[in-house]
Short mmCIF file of C-alpha atoms in Angstrom, two decimals:
data_model
loop_
_atom_site.label_atom_id
_atom_site.label_comp_id
_atom_site.label_asym_id
_atom_site.label_seq_id
_atom_site.Cartn_x
_atom_site.Cartn_y
_atom_site.Cartn_z
CA UNK O 26 137.67 88.59 96.27
CA UNK O 27 135.32 89.71 93.32
CA UNK O 28 137.84 90.34 89.96
CA UNK O 29 136.83 93.44 87.97
CA UNK O 30 135.84 92.78 84.50
CA UNK O 31 134.80 94.00 80.74
CA UNK O 32 131.99 92.49 78.75
CA UNK O 33 134.74 92.04 76.27
CA UNK O 34 136.95 90.09 79.31
CA UNK O 35 138.26 86.00 78.48
CA UNK O 36 138.34 84.71 82.09
CA UNK O 37 138.67 80.66 82.72
CA UNK O 38 136.26 78.13 81.19
CA UNK O 39 137.10 75.31 83.70
CA UNK O 40 135.86 76.33 86.64
CA UNK O 41 132.16 77.62 88.48
CA UNK O 42 131.53 81.21 88.31
CA UNK O 43 129.29 84.07 89.11
CA UNK O 44 129.44 87.40 87.54
CA UNK O 45 127.77 90.04 88.82
CA UNK O 46 126.51 92.54 86.31
CA UNK O 47 124.60 95.69 86.10
CA UNK O 48 121.58 96.69 83.31
CA UNK O 49 123.14 97.74 80.11
CA UNK O 50 126.63 95.83 80.83
CA UNK O 51 126.54 94.18 78.13
CA UNK O 52 126.27 90.34 79.79
CA UNK O 53 124.65 88.86 76.72
CA UNK O 54 127.36 89.53 75.01
CA UNK O 55 130.11 88.94 77.47
CA UNK O 56 128.42 84.77 77.53
CA UNK O 57 128.05 84.75 74.08
CA UNK O 58 132.12 85.52 74.01
CA UNK O 59 132.43 83.14 76.59
CA UNK O 60 130.26 80.13 75.13
CA UNK O 61 132.52 80.69 71.63
CA UNK O 62 135.59 80.22 73.47
CA UNK O 63 134.26 77.56 75.56
CA UNK O 64 132.97 75.17 71.94
CA UNK O 65 136.72 76.71 70.75
CA UNK O 66 139.06 75.76 73.46
CA UNK O 67 137.34 73.30 75.21
CA UNK O 68 138.57 69.24 76.30
CA UNK O 69 135.41 68.16 78.54
CA UNK O 70 132.31 68.32 75.53
CA UNK O 71 133.71 65.61 73.60
CA UNK O 72 132.03 65.10 70.89
CA UNK O 73 128.26 64.97 71.34
CA UNK O 74 128.76 67.58 74.48
CA UNK O 75 126.54 70.88 74.71
CA UNK O 76 126.70 74.01 76.44
CA UNK O 77 122.99 74.38 78.08
CA UNK O 78 121.89 78.38 78.30
CA UNK O 79 119.32 79.22 80.36
CA UNK O 80 117.48 82.63 81.10
CA UNK O 81 114.09 83.44 82.77
CA UNK O 82 112.57 84.92 79.87
CA UNK O 83 112.21 83.15 75.93
CA UNK O 84 113.26 87.46 75.03
CA UNK O 85 116.45 86.25 77.00
CA UNK O 86 117.23 82.73 75.40
CA UNK O 87 116.19 84.47 71.90
CA UNK O 88 118.87 87.24 71.95
CA UNK O 89 122.31 85.36 73.34
CA UNK O 90 121.29 82.85 70.51
CA UNK O 91 121.20 85.13 67.86
CA UNK O 92 124.58 86.95 69.63
CA UNK O 93 126.20 82.93 68.72
CA UNK O 94 128.09 82.69 65.96
CA UNK O 95 130.02 79.19 67.01
CA UNK O 96 128.11 76.71 66.05
CA UNK O 97 124.99 76.45 67.54
CA UNK O 98 124.70 73.41 67.73
CA UNK O 99 126.65 72.54 69.68
CA UNK O 100 124.34 75.68 71.81
CA UNK O 101 120.43 74.83 73.33
CA UNK O 102 119.61 78.10 74.48
CA UNK O 103 116.08 78.27 76.26
CA UNK O 104 114.32 79.01 79.39
CA UNK O 105 115.32 76.90 82.48
CA UNK O 106 111.89 75.98 82.55
CA UNK O 107 111.76 74.43 79.21
CA UNK O 108 114.93 73.54 79.76
CA UNK O 109 113.48 70.75 83.46
CA UNK O 110 110.30 70.52 81.39
CA UNK O 111 112.10 68.55 78.30
CA UNK O 112 115.46 66.75 80.14
CA UNK O 113 114.20 65.76 83.65
CA UNK O 114 109.68 65.97 83.64
CA UNK O 115 108.90 64.78 79.92
CA UNK O 116 111.72 61.66 79.95
CA UNK O 117 111.57 60.03 84.10
CA UNK O 118 108.64 61.57 85.21
CA UNK O 119 107.02 58.04 84.78
CA UNK O 120 109.45 56.96 86.93
CA UNK O 121 107.08 58.59 89.99
CA UNK O 122 103.92 59.36 88.11
CA UNK O 123 102.39 56.65 89.90
CA UNK O 124 103.78 57.25 93.21
CA UNK O 125 102.61 60.74 93.02
CA UNK O 126 99.13 60.00 92.12
CA UNK O 127 100.31 61.50 88.20
CA UNK O 128 97.92 60.02 85.09
CA UNK O 129 100.74 60.64 82.89
CA UNK O 130 98.33 58.89 80.19
CA UNK O 131 96.29 62.56 80.55
CA UNK O 132 99.33 64.79 80.23
CA UNK O 133 99.42 67.29 77.33
CA UNK O 134 101.98 69.70 78.45
CA UNK O 135 102.32 72.48 81.25
CA UNK O 136 98.43 73.59 81.51
CA UNK O 137 98.00 76.45 83.43
CA UNK O 138 93.54 76.28 84.01
CA UNK O 139 92.81 76.46 87.59
CA UNK O 140 90.56 72.83 87.96
CA UNK O 141 87.96 75.50 89.74
CA UNK O 142 84.41 73.81 88.74
CA UNK O 143 82.15 73.18 91.81
CA UNK O 144 82.67 69.52 92.35
CA UNK O 145 86.44 69.54 92.92
CA UNK O 146 85.49 72.59 95.59
CA UNK O 147 83.36 70.32 97.37
CA UNK O 148 86.31 67.50 97.48
CA UNK O 149 88.79 69.88 99.01
CA UNK O 150 86.42 71.34 101.45
CA UNK O 151 85.32 68.44 102.78
CA UNK O 152 88.56 67.27 102.37
CA UNK O 153 89.95 69.89 104.98
CA UNK O 154 86.99 70.70 106.56
CA UNK O 155 86.30 73.59 105.75
CA UNK O 156 82.55 73.66 105.29
CA UNK O 157 82.35 77.30 104.91
CA UNK O 158 85.08 77.98 102.92
CA UNK O 159 83.96 80.04 99.31
CA UNK O 160 84.26 78.77 96.25
CA UNK O 161 86.04 81.82 94.58
CA UNK O 162 88.31 82.38 97.75
CA UNK O 163 89.55 78.72 97.42
CA UNK O 164 90.72 78.63 94.34
CA UNK O 165 91.91 82.65 94.44
CA UNK O 166 94.33 81.11 97.48
CA UNK O 167 94.70 77.84 94.93
CA UNK O 168 96.06 80.26 92.57
CA UNK O 169 98.38 82.09 94.94
CA UNK O 170 99.77 78.88 95.50
CA UNK O 171 103.68 78.13 95.20
CA UNK O 172 105.85 75.04 95.51
CA UNK O 173 108.68 75.97 98.60
CA UNK O 174 111.70 74.64 99.76
CA UNK O 175 111.70 74.02 103.20
CA UNK O 176 114.95 73.54 105.54
CA UNK O 177 114.68 69.72 105.16
CA UNK O 178 115.12 69.51 101.96
CA UNK O 179 111.38 68.99 101.71
CA UNK O 180 109.25 70.39 98.84
CA UNK O 181 105.79 72.01 100.72
CA UNK O 182 102.84 73.94 98.48
CA UNK O 183 101.05 76.77 100.47
CA UNK O 184 100.58 80.61 99.45
CA UNK O 185 102.29 83.01 101.57
CA UNK O 186 101.27 84.77 103.17
CA UNK O 187 97.70 82.72 103.98
CA UNK O 188 95.10 83.81 101.50
CA UNK O 189 91.51 83.80 103.38
CA UNK O 190 88.81 80.96 102.10
CA UNK O 191 85.56 82.92 103.10
CA UNK O 192 84.67 86.62 103.89
CA UNK O 193 84.42 85.54 107.66
CA UNK O 194 88.11 86.07 107.25
CA UNK O 195 89.57 82.08 108.17
CA UNK O 196 92.66 81.05 105.93
CA UNK O 197 92.95 78.32 103.89
CA UNK O 198 93.96 74.95 105.45
CA UNK O 199 97.40 74.65 103.97
CA UNK O 200 96.51 70.99 103.34
CA UNK O 201 93.99 72.77 100.58
CA UNK O 202 96.39 73.05 98.50
CA UNK O 203 97.95 69.03 97.97
CA UNK O 204 94.07 68.01 98.29
CA UNK O 205 93.84 70.55 95.18
CA UNK O 206 96.78 68.75 93.82
CA UNK O 207 95.93 65.55 93.44
CA UNK O 208 92.94 66.22 92.42
CA UNK O 209 94.20 68.41 89.10
CA UNK O 210 96.90 65.39 88.44
CA UNK O 211 94.54 63.03 88.41
CA UNK O 212 93.36 64.50 85.50
CA UNK O 213 96.64 65.35 83.87
CA UNK O 214 97.19 69.08 84.85
CA UNK O 215 100.91 70.14 85.04
CA UNK O 216 100.79 73.44 86.57
CA UNK O 217 104.08 76.24 86.16
CA UNK O 218 104.71 75.63 89.47
CA UNK O 219 104.50 71.73 89.13
CA UNK O 220 106.89 70.96 86.76
CA UNK O 221 109.40 72.15 89.62
CA UNK O 222 107.97 70.46 92.18
CA UNK O 223 108.92 67.19 89.76
CA UNK O 224 112.03 68.07 88.17
CA UNK O 225 113.30 68.32 92.51
CA UNK O 226 111.28 65.17 93.13
CA UNK O 227 113.47 63.66 90.18
CA UNK O 228 116.57 64.56 91.16
CA UNK O 229 116.53 63.85 94.72
CA UNK O 230 114.80 60.32 94.22
CA UNK O 231 117.58 59.23 90.70
CA UNK O 232 120.46 61.32 91.61
CA UNK O 233 121.95 58.89 87.71
CA UNK O 234 119.77 62.09 86.64
CA UNK O 235 122.17 64.71 87.45
CA UNK O 236 124.85 62.84 86.21
CA UNK O 237 123.56 62.01 82.83
CA UNK O 238 122.72 65.73 82.11
CA UNK O 239 126.33 66.83 82.90
CA UNK O 240 127.22 64.77 81.03
CA UNK O 241 125.06 65.64 77.69
CA UNK O 242 125.77 69.08 79.01
CA UNK O 243 128.78 69.87 80.30
CA UNK O 244 128.60 73.48 80.24
CA UNK O 245 125.45 74.76 82.06
CA UNK O 246 124.76 78.69 82.01
CA UNK O 247 122.42 81.05 83.60
CA UNK O 248 121.96 84.21 82.33
CA UNK O 249 119.53 86.37 85.05
CA UNK O 250 120.28 84.20 87.58
CA UNK O 251 118.39 86.34 90.44
CA UNK O 252 115.47 85.26 88.52
CA UNK O 253 115.88 81.86 89.96
CA UNK O 254 114.08 80.35 93.15
CA UNK O 255 115.53 77.78 95.81
CA UNK O 256 114.22 74.81 93.80
CA UNK O 257 115.80 75.88 90.56
CA UNK O 258 118.87 76.81 92.32
CA UNK O 259 119.17 73.52 94.12
CA UNK O 260 118.76 71.52 90.43
CA UNK O 261 121.68 74.40 89.07
CA UNK O 262 124.01 73.84 91.74
CA UNK O 263 123.31 69.56 91.77
CA UNK O 264 124.68 69.08 88.37
CA UNK O 265 127.74 71.64 89.02
CA UNK O 266 128.07 68.44 91.71
CA UNK O 267 127.61 66.32 89.60
CA UNK O 268 130.13 67.47 86.64
CA UNK O 269 129.15 69.94 84.97
CA UNK O 270 130.98 73.59 85.32
CA UNK O 271 128.19 76.40 86.17
CA UNK O 272 128.52 79.70 85.52
CA UNK O 273 125.17 82.55 86.91
CA UNK O 274 125.13 85.55 85.49
CA UNK O 275 122.92 87.96 87.32
CA UNK O 276 122.34 91.23 89.34
CA UNK O 277 119.81 90.99 92.72
CA UNK O 278 118.23 94.95 91.62
CA UNK O 279 117.17 93.53 88.11
CA UNK O 280 115.12 91.02 90.72
CA UNK O 281 111.21 91.15 88.93
CA UNK O 282 109.45 87.68 89.32
CA UNK O 283 108.87 87.14 93.43
CA UNK O 284 105.15 86.15 92.77
CA UNK O 285 106.40 83.11 90.98
CA UNK O 286 108.61 82.22 93.59
CA UNK O 287 111.98 83.61 92.39
CA UNK O 288 114.59 85.07 95.71
CA UNK O 289 117.17 88.34 94.25
CA UNK O 290 119.47 86.37 97.66
CA UNK O 291 119.99 82.90 95.01
CA UNK O 292 121.95 84.51 93.07
CA UNK O 293 124.73 86.21 96.48
CA UNK O 294 124.20 82.79 98.22
CA UNK O 295 124.84 80.01 95.68
CA UNK O 296 127.81 79.03 95.87
CA UNK O 297 130.15 75.18 94.45
CA UNK O 298 133.30 74.52 95.20
CA UNK O 299 136.22 76.26 93.44
CA UNK O 300 133.40 79.15 92.49
CA UNK O 301 135.46 82.33 91.23
CA UNK O 302 133.23 85.95 91.33
CA UNK O 303 133.73 88.58 88.71
CA UNK O 304 132.04 92.21 88.33
CA UNK O 305 130.89 94.00 85.39
CA UNK O 306 130.44 98.37 86.12
CA UNK O 307 130.69 99.17 82.90
CA UNK O 308 126.61 100.49 80.87
CA UNK O 309 127.26 99.61 77.27
CA UNK O 310 123.98 101.00 76.65
CA UNK O 311 122.37 104.52 77.81
CA UNK O 312 123.06 107.89 77.03
CA UNK O 313 125.37 109.60 80.04
CA UNK O 314 121.98 111.48 81.07
CA UNK O 315 119.75 108.01 82.04
CA UNK O 316 123.22 106.86 83.38
CA UNK O 317 123.17 109.97 85.48
CA UNK O 318 119.66 109.12 87.05
CA UNK O 319 120.53 104.91 87.53
CA UNK O 320 123.43 105.98 89.97
CA UNK O 321 121.20 108.34 91.99
CA UNK O 322 118.89 104.98 92.23
CA UNK O 323 121.76 102.65 92.74
CA UNK O 324 124.67 103.95 94.75
CA UNK O 325 126.31 101.33 96.08
CA UNK O 326 126.46 99.80 91.98
CA UNK O 327 128.05 103.24 90.13
CA UNK O 328 127.57 101.99 86.35
CA UNK O 329 130.85 103.30 83.84
CA UNK O 330 129.42 104.77 80.39
CA UNK O 331 130.92 102.70 77.51
CA UNK O 332 129.05 104.53 74.80
CA UNK O 333 129.59 108.44 76.78
CA UNK O 334 127.09 110.08 74.19
CA UNK O 335 125.39 112.63 75.97
CA UNK O 336 121.45 112.94 75.43
CA UNK O 337 118.37 114.58 76.86
CA UNK O 338 118.25 114.16 80.58
CA UNK O 339 115.37 112.08 81.58
CA UNK O 340 112.47 113.45 81.40
CA UNK O 341 108.34 113.31 84.06
CA UNK O 342 105.63 113.47 82.06
CA UNK O 343 102.42 114.75 84.83
CA UNK O 344 98.72 114.39 83.45
CA UNK O 345 96.88 111.63 81.81
CA UNK O 346 98.14 109.00 80.84
CA UNK O 347 97.21 108.91 77.05
CA UNK O 348 98.18 112.94 76.89
CA UNK O 349 101.38 111.49 78.29
CA UNK O 350 102.19 109.21 76.32
CA UNK O 351 101.42 110.58 72.69
CA UNK O 352 103.33 113.82 74.24
CA UNK O 353 106.59 111.92 74.38
CA UNK O 354 106.12 110.29 71.41
CA UNK O 355 105.53 114.14 69.88
CA UNK O 356 109.38 114.49 71.78
CA UNK O 357 111.08 111.34 70.48
CA UNK O 358 109.78 112.30 66.80
CA UNK O 359 109.47 108.09 66.75
CA UNK O 360 108.53 105.52 68.32
CA UNK O 361 108.57 105.23 72.45
CA UNK O 362 108.23 102.13 74.14
CA UNK O 363 105.53 101.86 76.84
CA UNK O 364 106.43 99.85 79.80
CA UNK O 365 103.94 99.41 82.75
CA UNK O 366 103.60 97.48 86.35
CA UNK O 367 100.20 95.99 85.60
CA UNK O 368 98.52 94.58 82.62
CA UNK O 369 95.78 97.30 82.82
CA UNK O 370 98.22 100.52 81.49
CA UNK O 371 99.56 98.32 78.69
CA UNK O 372 96.18 97.63 77.53
CA UNK O 373 94.78 100.84 78.03
CA UNK O 374 97.69 102.64 75.87
CA UNK O 375 97.04 99.86 73.12
CA UNK O 376 93.65 100.56 72.72
CA UNK O 377 93.54 103.92 74.06
CA UNK O 378 90.92 103.38 75.41
CA UNK O 379 91.30 103.89 79.66
CA UNK O 380 88.50 102.10 80.99
CA UNK O 381 89.21 102.39 84.58
CA UNK O 382 89.58 99.29 85.67
CA UNK O 383 90.41 99.20 89.82
CA UNK O 384 90.87 95.56 90.10
CA UNK O 385 93.87 94.81 88.11
CA UNK O 386 92.92 90.60 88.96
CA UNK O 387 88.29 91.75 87.73
CA UNK O 388 89.05 88.82 84.87
CA UNK O 389 90.14 85.87 87.34
CA UNK O 390 87.63 87.62 89.99
CA UNK O 391 84.74 86.64 87.55
CA UNK O 392 81.04 86.32 90.36
CA UNK O 393 79.75 83.23 88.92
CA UNK O 394 78.92 80.39 90.54
CA UNK O 395 78.48 78.41 87.56
CA UNK O 396 82.25 78.00 86.96
CA UNK O 397 81.72 75.91 83.96
CA UNK O 398 80.32 79.25 82.56
CA UNK O 399 82.72 80.84 83.94
CA UNK O 400 85.75 79.23 81.93
CA UNK O 401 83.61 79.86 79.26
CA UNK O 402 83.66 83.14 79.32
CA UNK O 403 86.85 84.45 80.27
CA UNK O 404 89.14 82.00 78.25
CA UNK O 405 86.81 83.42 75.23
CA UNK O 406 87.68 87.04 76.37
CA UNK O 407 91.96 85.99 76.53
CA UNK O 408 91.26 84.21 73.41
CA UNK O 409 89.81 87.26 71.47
CA UNK O 410 92.17 89.59 73.26
CA UNK O 411 94.76 87.10 72.49
CA UNK O 412 93.93 86.52 68.59
CA UNK O 413 94.01 90.75 68.46
CA UNK O 414 97.61 90.62 69.21
CA UNK O 415 98.80 88.24 66.47
CA UNK O 416 98.48 85.19 68.59
CA UNK O 417 97.01 82.93 66.93
CA UNK O 418 97.90 80.27 67.96
CA UNK O 419 97.81 81.01 71.38
CA UNK O 420 94.28 81.20 71.31
CA UNK O 421 93.45 78.35 70.14
CA UNK O 422 95.32 76.04 71.91
CA UNK O 423 92.93 78.51 74.51
CA UNK O 424 90.68 77.11 72.82
CA UNK O 425 91.04 74.05 72.99
CA UNK O 426 90.73 73.53 76.39
CA UNK O 427 86.82 74.44 76.58
CA UNK O 428 85.69 72.41 73.25
CA UNK O 429 86.50 74.17 70.79
CA UNK O 430 89.06 73.11 68.35
CA UNK O 431 90.02 72.94 64.28
CA UNK O 432 88.26 74.81 61.97
CA UNK O 433 85.63 75.54 64.93
CA UNK O 434 88.56 77.31 66.70
CA UNK O 435 89.27 79.32 62.79
CA UNK O 436 86.18 80.63 62.01
CA UNK O 437 85.03 81.34 65.58
CA UNK O 438 88.10 83.66 65.83
CA UNK O 439 87.86 84.92 63.31
CA UNK O 440 83.95 86.40 63.51
CA UNK O 441 84.59 87.38 66.83
CA UNK O 442 87.48 89.74 65.50
CA UNK O 443 85.18 90.62 62.73
CA UNK O 444 82.37 91.84 65.10
CA UNK O 445 84.04 93.16 67.55
CA UNK O 446 83.25 96.67 67.72
CA UNK O 447 79.50 94.70 68.35
CA UNK O 448 80.67 94.43 71.43
CA UNK O 449 83.63 95.16 72.99
CA UNK O 450 82.21 99.05 74.18
CA UNK O 451 79.35 96.65 75.85
CA UNK O 452 79.26 94.91 78.93
CA UNK O 453 79.58 91.73 79.99
CA UNK O 454 76.61 90.82 79.56
CA UNK O 455 76.93 91.94 76.35
CA UNK O 456 78.98 89.84 75.17
CA UNK O 457 77.62 86.87 77.50
CA UNK O 458 74.97 87.79 74.77
CA UNK O 459 76.54 87.34 71.34
CA UNK O 460 78.11 83.53 72.86
CA UNK O 461 75.33 82.27 73.47
CA UNK O 462 74.20 82.75 70.11
CA UNK O 463 77.16 81.25 68.96
CA UNK O 464 77.14 78.24 72.03
CA UNK O 465 75.16 76.45 73.77
CA UNK O 466 75.87 78.29 77.59
CA UNK O 467 73.53 78.43 80.69
CA UNK O 468 71.89 81.32 81.05
CA UNK O 469 71.99 84.11 83.71
CA UNK O 470 68.89 83.92 85.41
CA UNK O 471 67.95 88.05 85.85
CA UNK O 472 67.88 89.40 89.88
CA UNK O 473 70.71 87.54 90.91
CA UNK O 474 74.23 88.65 91.53
CA UNK O 475 75.95 87.04 88.66
CA UNK O 476 73.69 88.86 86.65
CA UNK O 477 73.60 92.44 87.88
CA UNK O 478 77.79 91.60 88.22
CA UNK O 479 77.82 90.95 84.26
CA UNK O 480 75.80 93.77 83.80
CA UNK O 481 77.97 96.72 86.14
CA UNK O 482 81.26 95.70 84.45
CA UNK O 483 82.06 95.93 80.36
CA UNK O 484 84.34 93.88 77.95
CA UNK O 485 86.97 95.96 78.05
CA UNK O 486 87.30 96.41 81.62
CA UNK O 487 87.91 92.13 81.95
CA UNK O 488 90.35 92.66 78.67
CA UNK O 489 92.62 95.26 79.96
CA UNK O 490 93.43 92.66 82.57
CA UNK O 491 93.99 89.90 79.77
CA UNK O 492 97.98 89.53 80.40
CA UNK O 493 99.18 88.44 76.77
CA UNK O 494 101.52 84.90 77.46
CA UNK O 495 103.73 86.64 74.52
CA UNK O 496 104.25 90.57 74.09
CA UNK O 497 106.65 92.18 71.51
CA UNK O 498 104.33 95.28 70.50
CA UNK O 499 105.70 98.36 71.90
CA UNK O 500 103.40 99.12 75.46
CA UNK O 501 103.97 95.80 77.42
CA UNK O 502 104.38 95.47 80.84
CA UNK O 503 108.08 95.79 82.24
CA UNK O 504 108.27 91.35 82.85
CA UNK O 505 108.07 91.33 79.58
CA UNK O 506 110.32 93.50 78.23
CA UNK O 507 113.28 92.03 81.00
CA UNK O 508 116.07 91.37 78.50
CA UNK O 509 115.08 93.94 76.03
CA UNK O 510 115.81 97.48 75.00
CA UNK O 511 114.48 100.26 73.63
CA UNK O 512 115.70 103.33 71.89
CA UNK O 513 112.92 105.28 73.43
CA UNK O 514 111.31 104.44 77.16
CA UNK O 515 107.78 105.00 78.56
CA UNK O 516 107.89 104.17 82.11
CA UNK O 517 104.62 104.21 83.84
CA UNK O 518 103.72 105.44 87.38
CA UNK O 519 100.44 105.12 88.23
CA UNK O 520 100.73 106.78 91.06
CA UNK O 521 102.58 109.81 92.92
CA UNK O 522 104.19 107.47 96.12
CA UNK O 523 105.55 105.35 93.66
CA UNK O 524 107.62 107.91 92.36
CA UNK O 525 109.79 107.69 95.97
CA UNK O 526 111.99 104.65 94.41
CA UNK O 527 113.96 107.71 93.01
CA UNK O 528 113.61 109.57 95.79
CA UNK O 529 113.99 106.64 98.43
CA UNK O 530 115.33 103.62 96.64
CA UNK O 531 115.39 100.03 98.39
CA UNK O 532 115.46 97.64 95.56
CA UNK O 533 117.08 95.00 98.12
CA UNK O 534 113.38 94.51 99.73
CA UNK O 535 110.56 95.84 98.06
CA UNK O 536 110.16 94.15 94.83
CA UNK O 537 108.09 97.03 92.92
CA UNK O 538 110.92 99.26 93.50
CA UNK O 539 113.69 96.69 91.05
CA UNK O 540 110.37 96.87 88.99
CA UNK O 541 110.85 100.15 88.40
CA UNK O 542 114.64 100.74 87.51
CA UNK O 543 114.53 97.58 85.23
CA UNK O 544 111.94 99.87 83.39
CA UNK O 545 114.16 102.81 83.37
CA UNK O 546 116.80 101.30 82.23
CA UNK O 547 115.51 99.76 79.73
CA UNK O 548 116.33 102.83 77.78
CA UNK O 549 119.15 103.66 75.28
CA UNK O 550 118.20 107.54 73.82
CA UNK O 551 114.86 108.93 75.81
CA UNK O 552 113.57 108.03 79.00
CA UNK O 553 110.00 109.42 79.98
CA UNK O 554 108.48 109.08 82.60
CA UNK O 555 104.45 109.52 83.86
CA UNK O 556 102.53 110.06 86.77
CA UNK O 557 98.64 111.41 86.89
CA UNK O 558 99.46 113.81 89.02
CA UNK O 559 102.69 115.48 91.92
CA UNK O 560 102.34 117.15 95.52
CA UNK O 561 104.75 120.31 95.33
CA UNK O 562 107.11 118.94 97.57
CA UNK O 563 107.92 115.89 95.40
CA UNK O 564 107.59 118.60 92.73
CA UNK O 565 110.75 119.78 95.04
CA UNK O 566 112.81 117.34 95.79
CA UNK O 567 112.23 116.19 92.10
CA UNK O 568 114.06 118.80 90.60
CA UNK O 569 117.19 118.57 92.67
CA UNK O 570 118.17 115.29 90.86
CA UNK O 571 118.49 115.15 87.40
CA UNK O 572 115.00 114.96 86.04
CA UNK O 573 113.26 117.50 84.02
CA UNK O 574 108.91 118.14 84.68
CA UNK O 575 107.01 118.52 82.35
CA UNK O 576 102.91 119.24 83.43
CA UNK O 577 100.35 118.57 80.77
#
């Protein structure tokens, strides 16, 4: 039985629970109150126990900690990924490092650089006997691979759907993924996904780790549980089975991290003995008009407006992206947060320049057979764009990976920012020449496909593919806005067919529909949508819904 509660309701603190709550329901407010009740009333915490509040994003973790009014020293608020690394992988990896072939002496935190040099490529294709494999296609497939939990409880790394390794269309042999992992681990590389692998392997082989964590954290609450993947869910369940009180809070319609292995079904299927189900149907965030549109999109989960304040009807602006953004800001007479599906549109709005990038993954697909040169150029573009967005720590760490450190990194970044106007509007070859004047890099031969690629693409095209590690700007992707809310929001639809999610939504099975739903639900007062063009049929259909349309 599901019990309906409000964001101010109290529940029993000594039972596992699941709370289903839509966008703006006040679940962070509810969770902060629940944690306060635990800190005040629990007999299980003892003198040393802590409450672990885990979320999928840093924004969510920081927001929760900001709402805490009790003793914060008794609360750990962080991402689930950080929790697994800090409390399982880091202290216990040495138990299995030798068996797994991981060089623990070279471990330096998580490292998302792909080991993509030619020697690594050669070892992979020889190991799997795919001599026709091509380097770029092979490493593109490896980037797409994730650890998956199998029915027998084992873990397997592969890309789903299978990825091609050559122009002939042959799929990369699945054994290539583990061959790559072993090569990377030998050099101390631990990728984001590997944290899950080692955490799972450790608690399976050494159950005392789960028991020890349950003693250290007698209460474990996970916000945004719909964004967990089966491996994470299995680990959390292990804590509950070993004595911790586990609570999960989420909403399947807000699951938007499928590309990282998230599975919205994990929330509905999660179970522990004695688990109690609750739901919050309130919406404390948005105006009545915005909630009306959200309820059209999601008929099975009708939210009740708590503010009960009327505002502007959601407005679809049709026309060129930058012009629509300016019009939204004019109407709002205030800051408008623009949320897009891809990095490209977010960067176009940041830079106020449209480079007409067709391939959103272009930065990872620079045509260059020299892996070191390719990595050098790629990292410099990422570092410069992070520095331009005041993320100097991230920029310096990136440059450290290519041997640019300390004073050299500081002075080089400062010079690159000062000289930005010299290369930002030129070709990638112009930028490469700029780097060559300052660093020893293998030159590019003329009349080659590599030279052609560098000459036919601009720095701006590549820079607009950069995804910032952290982004609190007014122009960001939906994924970077998760857990946040804004007075005015512009949701960027890049083509008309994406607007079908308003007319015929499929939130259960279509992640792109969920991404746009999450974006729209971030707005408090004014919601703008934008699309480059719409047909008369689409316009007629949309006008029957609680939405206005204006052509720019």
